[in-house]
PDB file of C-alpha atoms in Angstrom:
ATOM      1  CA  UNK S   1       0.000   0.000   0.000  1.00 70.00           C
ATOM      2  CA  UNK S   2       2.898   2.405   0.708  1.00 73.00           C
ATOM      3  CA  UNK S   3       4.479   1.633  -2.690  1.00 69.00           C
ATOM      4  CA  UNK S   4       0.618   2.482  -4.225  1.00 71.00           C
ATOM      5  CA  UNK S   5       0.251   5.606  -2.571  1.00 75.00           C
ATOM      6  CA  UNK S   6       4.295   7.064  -3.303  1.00 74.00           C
ATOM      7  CA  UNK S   7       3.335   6.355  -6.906  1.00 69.00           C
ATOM      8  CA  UNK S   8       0.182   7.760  -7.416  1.00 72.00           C
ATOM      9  CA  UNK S   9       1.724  10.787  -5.791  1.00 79.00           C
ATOM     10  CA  UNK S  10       4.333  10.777  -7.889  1.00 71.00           C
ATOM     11  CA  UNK S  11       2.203  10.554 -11.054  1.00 70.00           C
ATOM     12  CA  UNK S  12      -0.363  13.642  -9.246  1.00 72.00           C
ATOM     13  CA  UNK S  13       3.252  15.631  -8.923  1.00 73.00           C
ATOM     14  CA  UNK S  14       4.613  15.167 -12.298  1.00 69.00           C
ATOM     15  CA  UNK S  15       0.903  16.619 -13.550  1.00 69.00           C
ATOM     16  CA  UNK S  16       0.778  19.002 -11.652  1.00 70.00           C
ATOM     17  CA  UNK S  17       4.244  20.201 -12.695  1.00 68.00           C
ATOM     18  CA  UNK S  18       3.193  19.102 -16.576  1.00 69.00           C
ATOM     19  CA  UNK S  19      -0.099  21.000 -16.589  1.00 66.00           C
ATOM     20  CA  UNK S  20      -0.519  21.178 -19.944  1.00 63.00           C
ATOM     21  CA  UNK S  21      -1.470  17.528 -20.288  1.00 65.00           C
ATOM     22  CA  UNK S  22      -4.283  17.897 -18.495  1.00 71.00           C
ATOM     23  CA  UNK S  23      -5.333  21.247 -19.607  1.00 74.00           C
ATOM     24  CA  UNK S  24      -4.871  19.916 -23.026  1.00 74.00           C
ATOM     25  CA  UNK S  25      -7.488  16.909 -22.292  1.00 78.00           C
ATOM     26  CA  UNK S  26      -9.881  19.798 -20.816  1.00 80.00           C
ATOM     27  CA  UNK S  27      -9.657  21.925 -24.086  1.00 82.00           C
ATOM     28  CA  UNK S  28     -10.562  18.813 -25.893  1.00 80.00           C
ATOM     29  CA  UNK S  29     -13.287  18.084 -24.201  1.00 84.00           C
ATOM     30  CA  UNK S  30     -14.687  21.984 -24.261  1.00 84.00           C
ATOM     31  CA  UNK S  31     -14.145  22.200 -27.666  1.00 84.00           C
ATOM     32  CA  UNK S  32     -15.268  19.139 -28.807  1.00 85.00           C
ATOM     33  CA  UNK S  33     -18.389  20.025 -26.844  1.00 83.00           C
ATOM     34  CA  UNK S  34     -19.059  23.559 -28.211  1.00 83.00           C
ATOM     35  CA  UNK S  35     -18.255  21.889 -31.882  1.00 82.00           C
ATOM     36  CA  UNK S  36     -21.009  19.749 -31.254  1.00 80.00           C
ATOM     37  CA  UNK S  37     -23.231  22.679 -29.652  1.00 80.00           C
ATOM     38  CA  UNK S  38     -22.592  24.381 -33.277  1.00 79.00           C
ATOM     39  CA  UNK S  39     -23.368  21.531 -35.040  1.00 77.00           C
ATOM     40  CA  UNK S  40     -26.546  21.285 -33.476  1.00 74.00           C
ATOM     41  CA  UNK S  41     -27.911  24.512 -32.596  1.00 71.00           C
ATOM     42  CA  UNK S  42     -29.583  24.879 -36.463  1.00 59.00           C
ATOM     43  CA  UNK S  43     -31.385  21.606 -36.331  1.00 63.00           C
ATOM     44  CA  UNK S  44     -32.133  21.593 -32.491  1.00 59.00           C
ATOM     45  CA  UNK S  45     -35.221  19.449 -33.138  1.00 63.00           C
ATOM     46  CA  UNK S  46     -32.700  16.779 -34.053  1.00 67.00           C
ATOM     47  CA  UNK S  47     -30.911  16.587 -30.751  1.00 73.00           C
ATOM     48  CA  UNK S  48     -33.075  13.737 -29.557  1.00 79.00           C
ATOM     49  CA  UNK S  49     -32.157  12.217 -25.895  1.00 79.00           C
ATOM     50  CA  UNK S  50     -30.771   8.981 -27.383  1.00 84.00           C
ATOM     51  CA  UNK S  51     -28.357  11.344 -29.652  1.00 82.00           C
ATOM     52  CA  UNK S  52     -27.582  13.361 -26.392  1.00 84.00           C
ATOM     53  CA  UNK S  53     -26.192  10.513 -24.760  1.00 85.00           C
ATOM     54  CA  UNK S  54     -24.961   8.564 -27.444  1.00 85.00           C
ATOM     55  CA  UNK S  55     -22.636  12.350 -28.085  1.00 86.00           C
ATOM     56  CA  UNK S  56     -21.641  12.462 -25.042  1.00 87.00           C
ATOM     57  CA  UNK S  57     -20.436   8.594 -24.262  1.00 88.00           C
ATOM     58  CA  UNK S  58     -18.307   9.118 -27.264  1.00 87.00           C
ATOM     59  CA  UNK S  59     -16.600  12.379 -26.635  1.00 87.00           C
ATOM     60  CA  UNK S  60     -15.773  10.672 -23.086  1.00 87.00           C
ATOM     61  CA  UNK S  61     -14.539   7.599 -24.588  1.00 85.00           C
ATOM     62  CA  UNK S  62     -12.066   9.234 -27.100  1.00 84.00           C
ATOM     63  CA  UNK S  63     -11.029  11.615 -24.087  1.00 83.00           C
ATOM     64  CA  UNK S  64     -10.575   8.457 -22.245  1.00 82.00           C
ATOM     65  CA  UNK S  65      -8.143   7.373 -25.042  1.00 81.00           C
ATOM     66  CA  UNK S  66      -6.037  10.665 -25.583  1.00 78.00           C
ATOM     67  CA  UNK S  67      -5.590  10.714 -21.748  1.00 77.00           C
ATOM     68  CA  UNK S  68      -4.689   7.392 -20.803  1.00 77.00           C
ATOM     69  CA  UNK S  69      -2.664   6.647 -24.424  1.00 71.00           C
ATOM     70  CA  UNK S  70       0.249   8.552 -22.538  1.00 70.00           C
ATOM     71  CA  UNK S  71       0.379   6.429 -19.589  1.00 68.00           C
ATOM     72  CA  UNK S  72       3.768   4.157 -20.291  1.00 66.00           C
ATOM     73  CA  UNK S  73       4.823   5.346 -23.453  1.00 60.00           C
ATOM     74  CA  UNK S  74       5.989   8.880 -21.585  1.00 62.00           C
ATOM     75  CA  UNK S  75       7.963   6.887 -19.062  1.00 60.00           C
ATOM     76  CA  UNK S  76      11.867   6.702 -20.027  1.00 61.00           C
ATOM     77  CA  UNK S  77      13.599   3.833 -20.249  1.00 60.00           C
ATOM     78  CA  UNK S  78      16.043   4.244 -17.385  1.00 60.00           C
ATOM     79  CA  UNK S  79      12.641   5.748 -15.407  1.00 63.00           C
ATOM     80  CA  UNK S  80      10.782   1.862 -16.382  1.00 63.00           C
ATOM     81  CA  UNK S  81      14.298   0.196 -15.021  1.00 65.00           C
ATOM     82  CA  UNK S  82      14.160   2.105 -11.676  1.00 63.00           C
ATOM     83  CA  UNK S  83      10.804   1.252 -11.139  1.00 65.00           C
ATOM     84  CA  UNK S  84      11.434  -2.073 -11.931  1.00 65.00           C
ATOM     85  CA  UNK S  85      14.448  -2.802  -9.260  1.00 65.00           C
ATOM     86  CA  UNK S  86      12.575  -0.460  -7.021  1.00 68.00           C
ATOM     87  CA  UNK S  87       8.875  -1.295  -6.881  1.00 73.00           C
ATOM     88  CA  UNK S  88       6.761  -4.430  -7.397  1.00 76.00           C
ATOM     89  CA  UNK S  89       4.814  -4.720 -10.620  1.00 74.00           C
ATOM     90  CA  UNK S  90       1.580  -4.829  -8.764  1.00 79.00           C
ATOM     91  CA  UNK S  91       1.727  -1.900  -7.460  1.00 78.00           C
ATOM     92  CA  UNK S  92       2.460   0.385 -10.793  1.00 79.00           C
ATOM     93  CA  UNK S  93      -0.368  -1.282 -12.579  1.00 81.00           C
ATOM     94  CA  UNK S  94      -2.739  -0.612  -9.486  1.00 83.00           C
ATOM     95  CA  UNK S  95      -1.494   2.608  -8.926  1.00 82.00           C
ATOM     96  CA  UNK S  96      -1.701   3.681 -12.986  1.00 84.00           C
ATOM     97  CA  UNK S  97      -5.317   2.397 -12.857  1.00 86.00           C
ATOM     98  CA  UNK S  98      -6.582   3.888  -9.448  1.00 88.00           C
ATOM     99  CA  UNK S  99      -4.792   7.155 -11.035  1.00 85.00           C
ATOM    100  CA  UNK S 100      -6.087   7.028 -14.498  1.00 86.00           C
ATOM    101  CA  UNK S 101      -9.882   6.238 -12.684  1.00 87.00           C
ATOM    102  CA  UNK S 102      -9.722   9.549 -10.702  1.00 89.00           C
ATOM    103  CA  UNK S 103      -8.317  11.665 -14.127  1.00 86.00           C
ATOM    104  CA  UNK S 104     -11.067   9.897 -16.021  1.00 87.00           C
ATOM    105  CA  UNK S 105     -13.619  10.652 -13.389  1.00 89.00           C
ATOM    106  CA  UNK S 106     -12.990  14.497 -13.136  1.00 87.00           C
ATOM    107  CA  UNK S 107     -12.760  14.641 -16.667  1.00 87.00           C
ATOM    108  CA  UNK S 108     -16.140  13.034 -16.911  1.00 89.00           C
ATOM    109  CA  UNK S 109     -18.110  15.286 -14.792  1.00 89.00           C
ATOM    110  CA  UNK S 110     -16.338  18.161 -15.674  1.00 88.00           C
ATOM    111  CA  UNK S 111     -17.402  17.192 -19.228  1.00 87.00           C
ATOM    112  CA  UNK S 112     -20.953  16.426 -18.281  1.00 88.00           C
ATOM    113  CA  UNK S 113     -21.060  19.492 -16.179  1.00 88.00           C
ATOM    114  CA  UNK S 114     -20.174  21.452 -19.250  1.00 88.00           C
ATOM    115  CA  UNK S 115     -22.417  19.260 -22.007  1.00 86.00           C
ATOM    116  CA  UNK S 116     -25.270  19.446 -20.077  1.00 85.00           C
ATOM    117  CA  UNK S 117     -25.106  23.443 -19.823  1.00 86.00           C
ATOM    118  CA  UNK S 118     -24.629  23.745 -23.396  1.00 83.00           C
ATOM    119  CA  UNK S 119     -26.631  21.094 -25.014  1.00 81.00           C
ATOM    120  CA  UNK S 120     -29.451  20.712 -22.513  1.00 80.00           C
ATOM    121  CA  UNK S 121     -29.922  18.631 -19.473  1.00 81.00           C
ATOM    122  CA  UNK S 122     -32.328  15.446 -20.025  1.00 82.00           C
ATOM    123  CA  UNK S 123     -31.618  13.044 -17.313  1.00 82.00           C
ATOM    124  CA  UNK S 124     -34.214  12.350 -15.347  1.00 81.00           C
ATOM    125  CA  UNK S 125     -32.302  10.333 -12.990  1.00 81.00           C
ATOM    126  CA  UNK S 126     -28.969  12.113 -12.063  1.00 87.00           C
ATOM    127  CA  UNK S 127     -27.954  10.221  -9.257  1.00 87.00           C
ATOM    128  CA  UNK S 128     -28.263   6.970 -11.487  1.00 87.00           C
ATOM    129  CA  UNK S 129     -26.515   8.882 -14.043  1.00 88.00           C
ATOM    130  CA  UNK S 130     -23.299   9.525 -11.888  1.00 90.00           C
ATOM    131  CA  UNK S 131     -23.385   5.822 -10.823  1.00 90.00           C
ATOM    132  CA  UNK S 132     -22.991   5.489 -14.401  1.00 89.00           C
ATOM    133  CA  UNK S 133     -20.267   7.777 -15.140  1.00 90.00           C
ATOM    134  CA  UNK S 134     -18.207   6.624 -12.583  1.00 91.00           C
ATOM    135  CA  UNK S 135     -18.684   2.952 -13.617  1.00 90.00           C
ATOM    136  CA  UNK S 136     -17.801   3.709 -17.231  1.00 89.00           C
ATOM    137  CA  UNK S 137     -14.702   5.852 -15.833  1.00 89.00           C
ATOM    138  CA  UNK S 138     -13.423   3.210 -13.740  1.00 89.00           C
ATOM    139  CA  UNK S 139     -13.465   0.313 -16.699  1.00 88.00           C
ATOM    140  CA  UNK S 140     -12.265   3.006 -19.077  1.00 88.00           C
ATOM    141  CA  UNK S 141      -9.160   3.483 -17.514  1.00 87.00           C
ATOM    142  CA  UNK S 142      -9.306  -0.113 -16.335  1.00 87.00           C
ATOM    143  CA  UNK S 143      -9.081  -1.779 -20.194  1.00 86.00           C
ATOM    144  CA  UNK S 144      -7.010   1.599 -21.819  1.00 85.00           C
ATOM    145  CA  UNK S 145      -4.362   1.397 -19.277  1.00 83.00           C
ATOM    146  CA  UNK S 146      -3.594  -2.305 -19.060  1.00 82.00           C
ATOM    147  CA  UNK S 147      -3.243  -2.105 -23.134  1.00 81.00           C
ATOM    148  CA  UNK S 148      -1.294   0.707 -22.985  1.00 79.00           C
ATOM    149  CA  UNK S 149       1.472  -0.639 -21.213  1.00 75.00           C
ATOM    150  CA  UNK S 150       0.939  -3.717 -23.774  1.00 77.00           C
ATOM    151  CA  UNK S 151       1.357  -1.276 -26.653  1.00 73.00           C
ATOM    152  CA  UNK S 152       4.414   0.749 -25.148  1.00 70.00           C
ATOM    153  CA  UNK S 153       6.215  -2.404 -25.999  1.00 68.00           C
ATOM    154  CA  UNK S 154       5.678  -2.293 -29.863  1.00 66.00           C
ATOM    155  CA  UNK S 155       6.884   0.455 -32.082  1.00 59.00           C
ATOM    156  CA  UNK S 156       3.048   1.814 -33.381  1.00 51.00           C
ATOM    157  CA  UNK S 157       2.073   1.886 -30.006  1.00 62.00           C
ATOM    158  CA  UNK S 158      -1.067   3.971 -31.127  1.00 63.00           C
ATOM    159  CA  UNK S 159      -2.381   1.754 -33.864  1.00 68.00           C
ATOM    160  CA  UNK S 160      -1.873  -1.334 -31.348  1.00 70.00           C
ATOM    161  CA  UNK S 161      -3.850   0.190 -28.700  1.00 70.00           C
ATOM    162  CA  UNK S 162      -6.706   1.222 -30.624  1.00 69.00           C
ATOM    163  CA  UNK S 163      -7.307  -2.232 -32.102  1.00 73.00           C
ATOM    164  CA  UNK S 164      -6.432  -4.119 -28.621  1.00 74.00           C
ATOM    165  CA  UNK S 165      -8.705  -2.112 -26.858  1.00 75.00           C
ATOM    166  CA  UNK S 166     -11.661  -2.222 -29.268  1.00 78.00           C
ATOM    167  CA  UNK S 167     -13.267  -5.746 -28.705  1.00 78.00           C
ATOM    168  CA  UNK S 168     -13.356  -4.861 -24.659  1.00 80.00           C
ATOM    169  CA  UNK S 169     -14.256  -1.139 -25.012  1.00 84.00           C
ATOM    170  CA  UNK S 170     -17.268  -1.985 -27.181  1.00 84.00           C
ATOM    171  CA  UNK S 171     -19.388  -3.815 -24.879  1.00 83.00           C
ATOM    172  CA  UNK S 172     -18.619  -1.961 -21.990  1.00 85.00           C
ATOM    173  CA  UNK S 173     -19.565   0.894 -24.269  1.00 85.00           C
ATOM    174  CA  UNK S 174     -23.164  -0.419 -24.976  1.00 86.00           C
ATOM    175  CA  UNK S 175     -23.916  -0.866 -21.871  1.00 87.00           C
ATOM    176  CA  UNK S 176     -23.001   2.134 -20.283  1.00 88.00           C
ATOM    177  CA  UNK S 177     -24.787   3.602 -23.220  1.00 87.00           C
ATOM    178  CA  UNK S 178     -27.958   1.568 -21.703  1.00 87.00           C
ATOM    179  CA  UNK S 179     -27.426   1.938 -18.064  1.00 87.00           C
ATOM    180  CA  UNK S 180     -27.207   5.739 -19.146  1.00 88.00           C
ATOM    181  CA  UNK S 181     -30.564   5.705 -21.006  1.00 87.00           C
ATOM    182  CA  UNK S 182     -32.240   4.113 -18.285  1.00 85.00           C
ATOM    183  CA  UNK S 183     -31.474   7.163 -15.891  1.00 86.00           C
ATOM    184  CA  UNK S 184     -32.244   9.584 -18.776  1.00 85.00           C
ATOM    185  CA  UNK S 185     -35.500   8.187 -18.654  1.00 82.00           C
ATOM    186  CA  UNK S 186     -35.586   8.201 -14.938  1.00 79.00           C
ATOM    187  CA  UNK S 187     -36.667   4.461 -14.545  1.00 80.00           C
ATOM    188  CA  UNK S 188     -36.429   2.608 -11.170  1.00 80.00           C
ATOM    189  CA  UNK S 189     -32.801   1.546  -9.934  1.00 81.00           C
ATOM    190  CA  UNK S 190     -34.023  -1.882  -9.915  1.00 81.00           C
ATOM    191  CA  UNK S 191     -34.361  -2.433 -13.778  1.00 81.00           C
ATOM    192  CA  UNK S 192     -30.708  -0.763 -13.998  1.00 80.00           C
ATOM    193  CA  UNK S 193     -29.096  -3.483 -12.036  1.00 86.00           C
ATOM    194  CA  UNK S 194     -28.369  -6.038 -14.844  1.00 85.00           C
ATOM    195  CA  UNK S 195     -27.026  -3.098 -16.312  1.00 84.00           C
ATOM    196  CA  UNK S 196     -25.036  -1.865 -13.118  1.00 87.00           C
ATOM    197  CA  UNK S 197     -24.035  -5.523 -12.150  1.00 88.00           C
ATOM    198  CA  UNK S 198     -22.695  -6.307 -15.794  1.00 87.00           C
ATOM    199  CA  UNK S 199     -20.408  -2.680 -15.708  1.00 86.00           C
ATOM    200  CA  UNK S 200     -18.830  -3.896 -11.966  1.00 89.00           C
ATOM    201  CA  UNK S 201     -17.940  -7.494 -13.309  1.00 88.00           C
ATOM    202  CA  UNK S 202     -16.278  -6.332 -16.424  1.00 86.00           C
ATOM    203  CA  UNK S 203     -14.541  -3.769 -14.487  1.00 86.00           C
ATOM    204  CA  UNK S 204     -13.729  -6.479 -11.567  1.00 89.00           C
ATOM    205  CA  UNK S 205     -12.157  -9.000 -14.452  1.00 88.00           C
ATOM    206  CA  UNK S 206     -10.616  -6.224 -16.085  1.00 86.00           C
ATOM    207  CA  UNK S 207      -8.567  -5.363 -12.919  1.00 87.00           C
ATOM    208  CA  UNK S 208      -8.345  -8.524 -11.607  1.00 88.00           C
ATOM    209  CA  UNK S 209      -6.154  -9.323 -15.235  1.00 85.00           C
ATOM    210  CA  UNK S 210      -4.075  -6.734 -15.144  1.00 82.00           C
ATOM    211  CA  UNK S 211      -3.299  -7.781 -12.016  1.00 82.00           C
ATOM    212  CA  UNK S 212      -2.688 -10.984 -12.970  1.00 84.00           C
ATOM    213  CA  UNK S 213      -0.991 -10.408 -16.482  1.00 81.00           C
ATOM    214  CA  UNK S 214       1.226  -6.979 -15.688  1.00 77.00           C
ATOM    215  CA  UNK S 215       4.285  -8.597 -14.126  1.00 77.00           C
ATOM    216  CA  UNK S 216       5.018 -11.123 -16.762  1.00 78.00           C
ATOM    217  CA  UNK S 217       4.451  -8.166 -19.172  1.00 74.00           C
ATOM    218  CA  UNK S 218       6.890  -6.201 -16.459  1.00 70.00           C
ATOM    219  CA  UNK S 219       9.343  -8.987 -16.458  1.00 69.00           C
ATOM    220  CA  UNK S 220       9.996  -8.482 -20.384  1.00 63.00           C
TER     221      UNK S 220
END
């Protein structure tokens, strides 16, 4: 645990210090929003609530991907070897994921917060909502940053991430997308729960492999 918390310190310092990555993902997100708001603002009657949410799970999910991309392939080399005579391989993939979760998480409501001011607010259920967000957050930065320190390894790390993250981003995808409806439409927490209960097992397996996986990945 001691090892976990020094290095997700160490990753809040170095952003802090490196501000511009993070304002960089914020700009993206703003503008990406207010593109959208221009897009739409002629043709307002076809901003439907399914379009709403289905815009908005998308710009998080490729913010999700520009943010967490960076995660290994900005370490150094000789940074990687210290780690690697220094810490245990467990804790830098828990301590990439727990820190990748919060960055997603702020970057999520902050981009809600924003998207719903804009573009209109239909939830119905916000509470529900948020469940959702920080669900999708979590296995976001769950599945990107496992692959990403699988694609720091090859040359086009880029290319490899995208199409090793794909078949386990889709699904999760989908059924955020649902889970998300279903609190748009401000139905009853109890026919979300499938929903809810599928999101927390993919993100349990997809932690629980990293876990598993990361050292012999660290080892190479």
């Amino acid at each position: 645990m001691n090892e976990i918390k020094t290095l997700i310190w160490k990753e809040v310092t170095l952003e802090w210090r490196q501000k511009y990555a993070l304002s960089g993902m914020l700009l993206y997100v703003v503008s990406t929003v207010f593109v959208c708001y221009l897009s739409f603002n002629l043709r307002r009657n076809q901003l439907t609530p399914i379009v709403w949410n289905t815009l908005f799970w998308i710009i998080i999910l490729f913010t999700a991907v520009n943010a967490i991309a960076k995660s290994f392939s900005q370490e150094r080399y000789g940074r990687l070897l210290y780690y690697y005579n220094l810490c245990s391989p467990l804790a830098i993939i828990v301590s990439k994921i727990i820190y990748n979760s919060l960055v997603m998480l702020v970057l999520a409501v902050i981009g809600f917060g924003f998207y719903a001011f804009v573009m209109g607010n239909p939830v119905g259920d916000i509470g529900l909502y948020f469940i959702c967000i920080l669900l999708a957050a979590i296995g976001f930065a769950s599945v990107l940053t496992l692959v990403a320190g699988i694609a720091s390894k090859a040359e086009n790390n880029a290319t490899l991430m995208a199409v090793l993250s794909f078949p386990i981003i889709l699904p999760m995808l989908l059924m955020t997308i649902r889970l998300a409806k279903n609190a748009m439409d401000g139905l009853d927490w109890s026919v979300s729960m499938d929903e809810i209960t599928t999101l927390l097992s993919i993100d349990a397996i997809v932690i629980t492999l990293s876990c598993l996986l990361f050292p012999y990945l660290w080892r190479s």
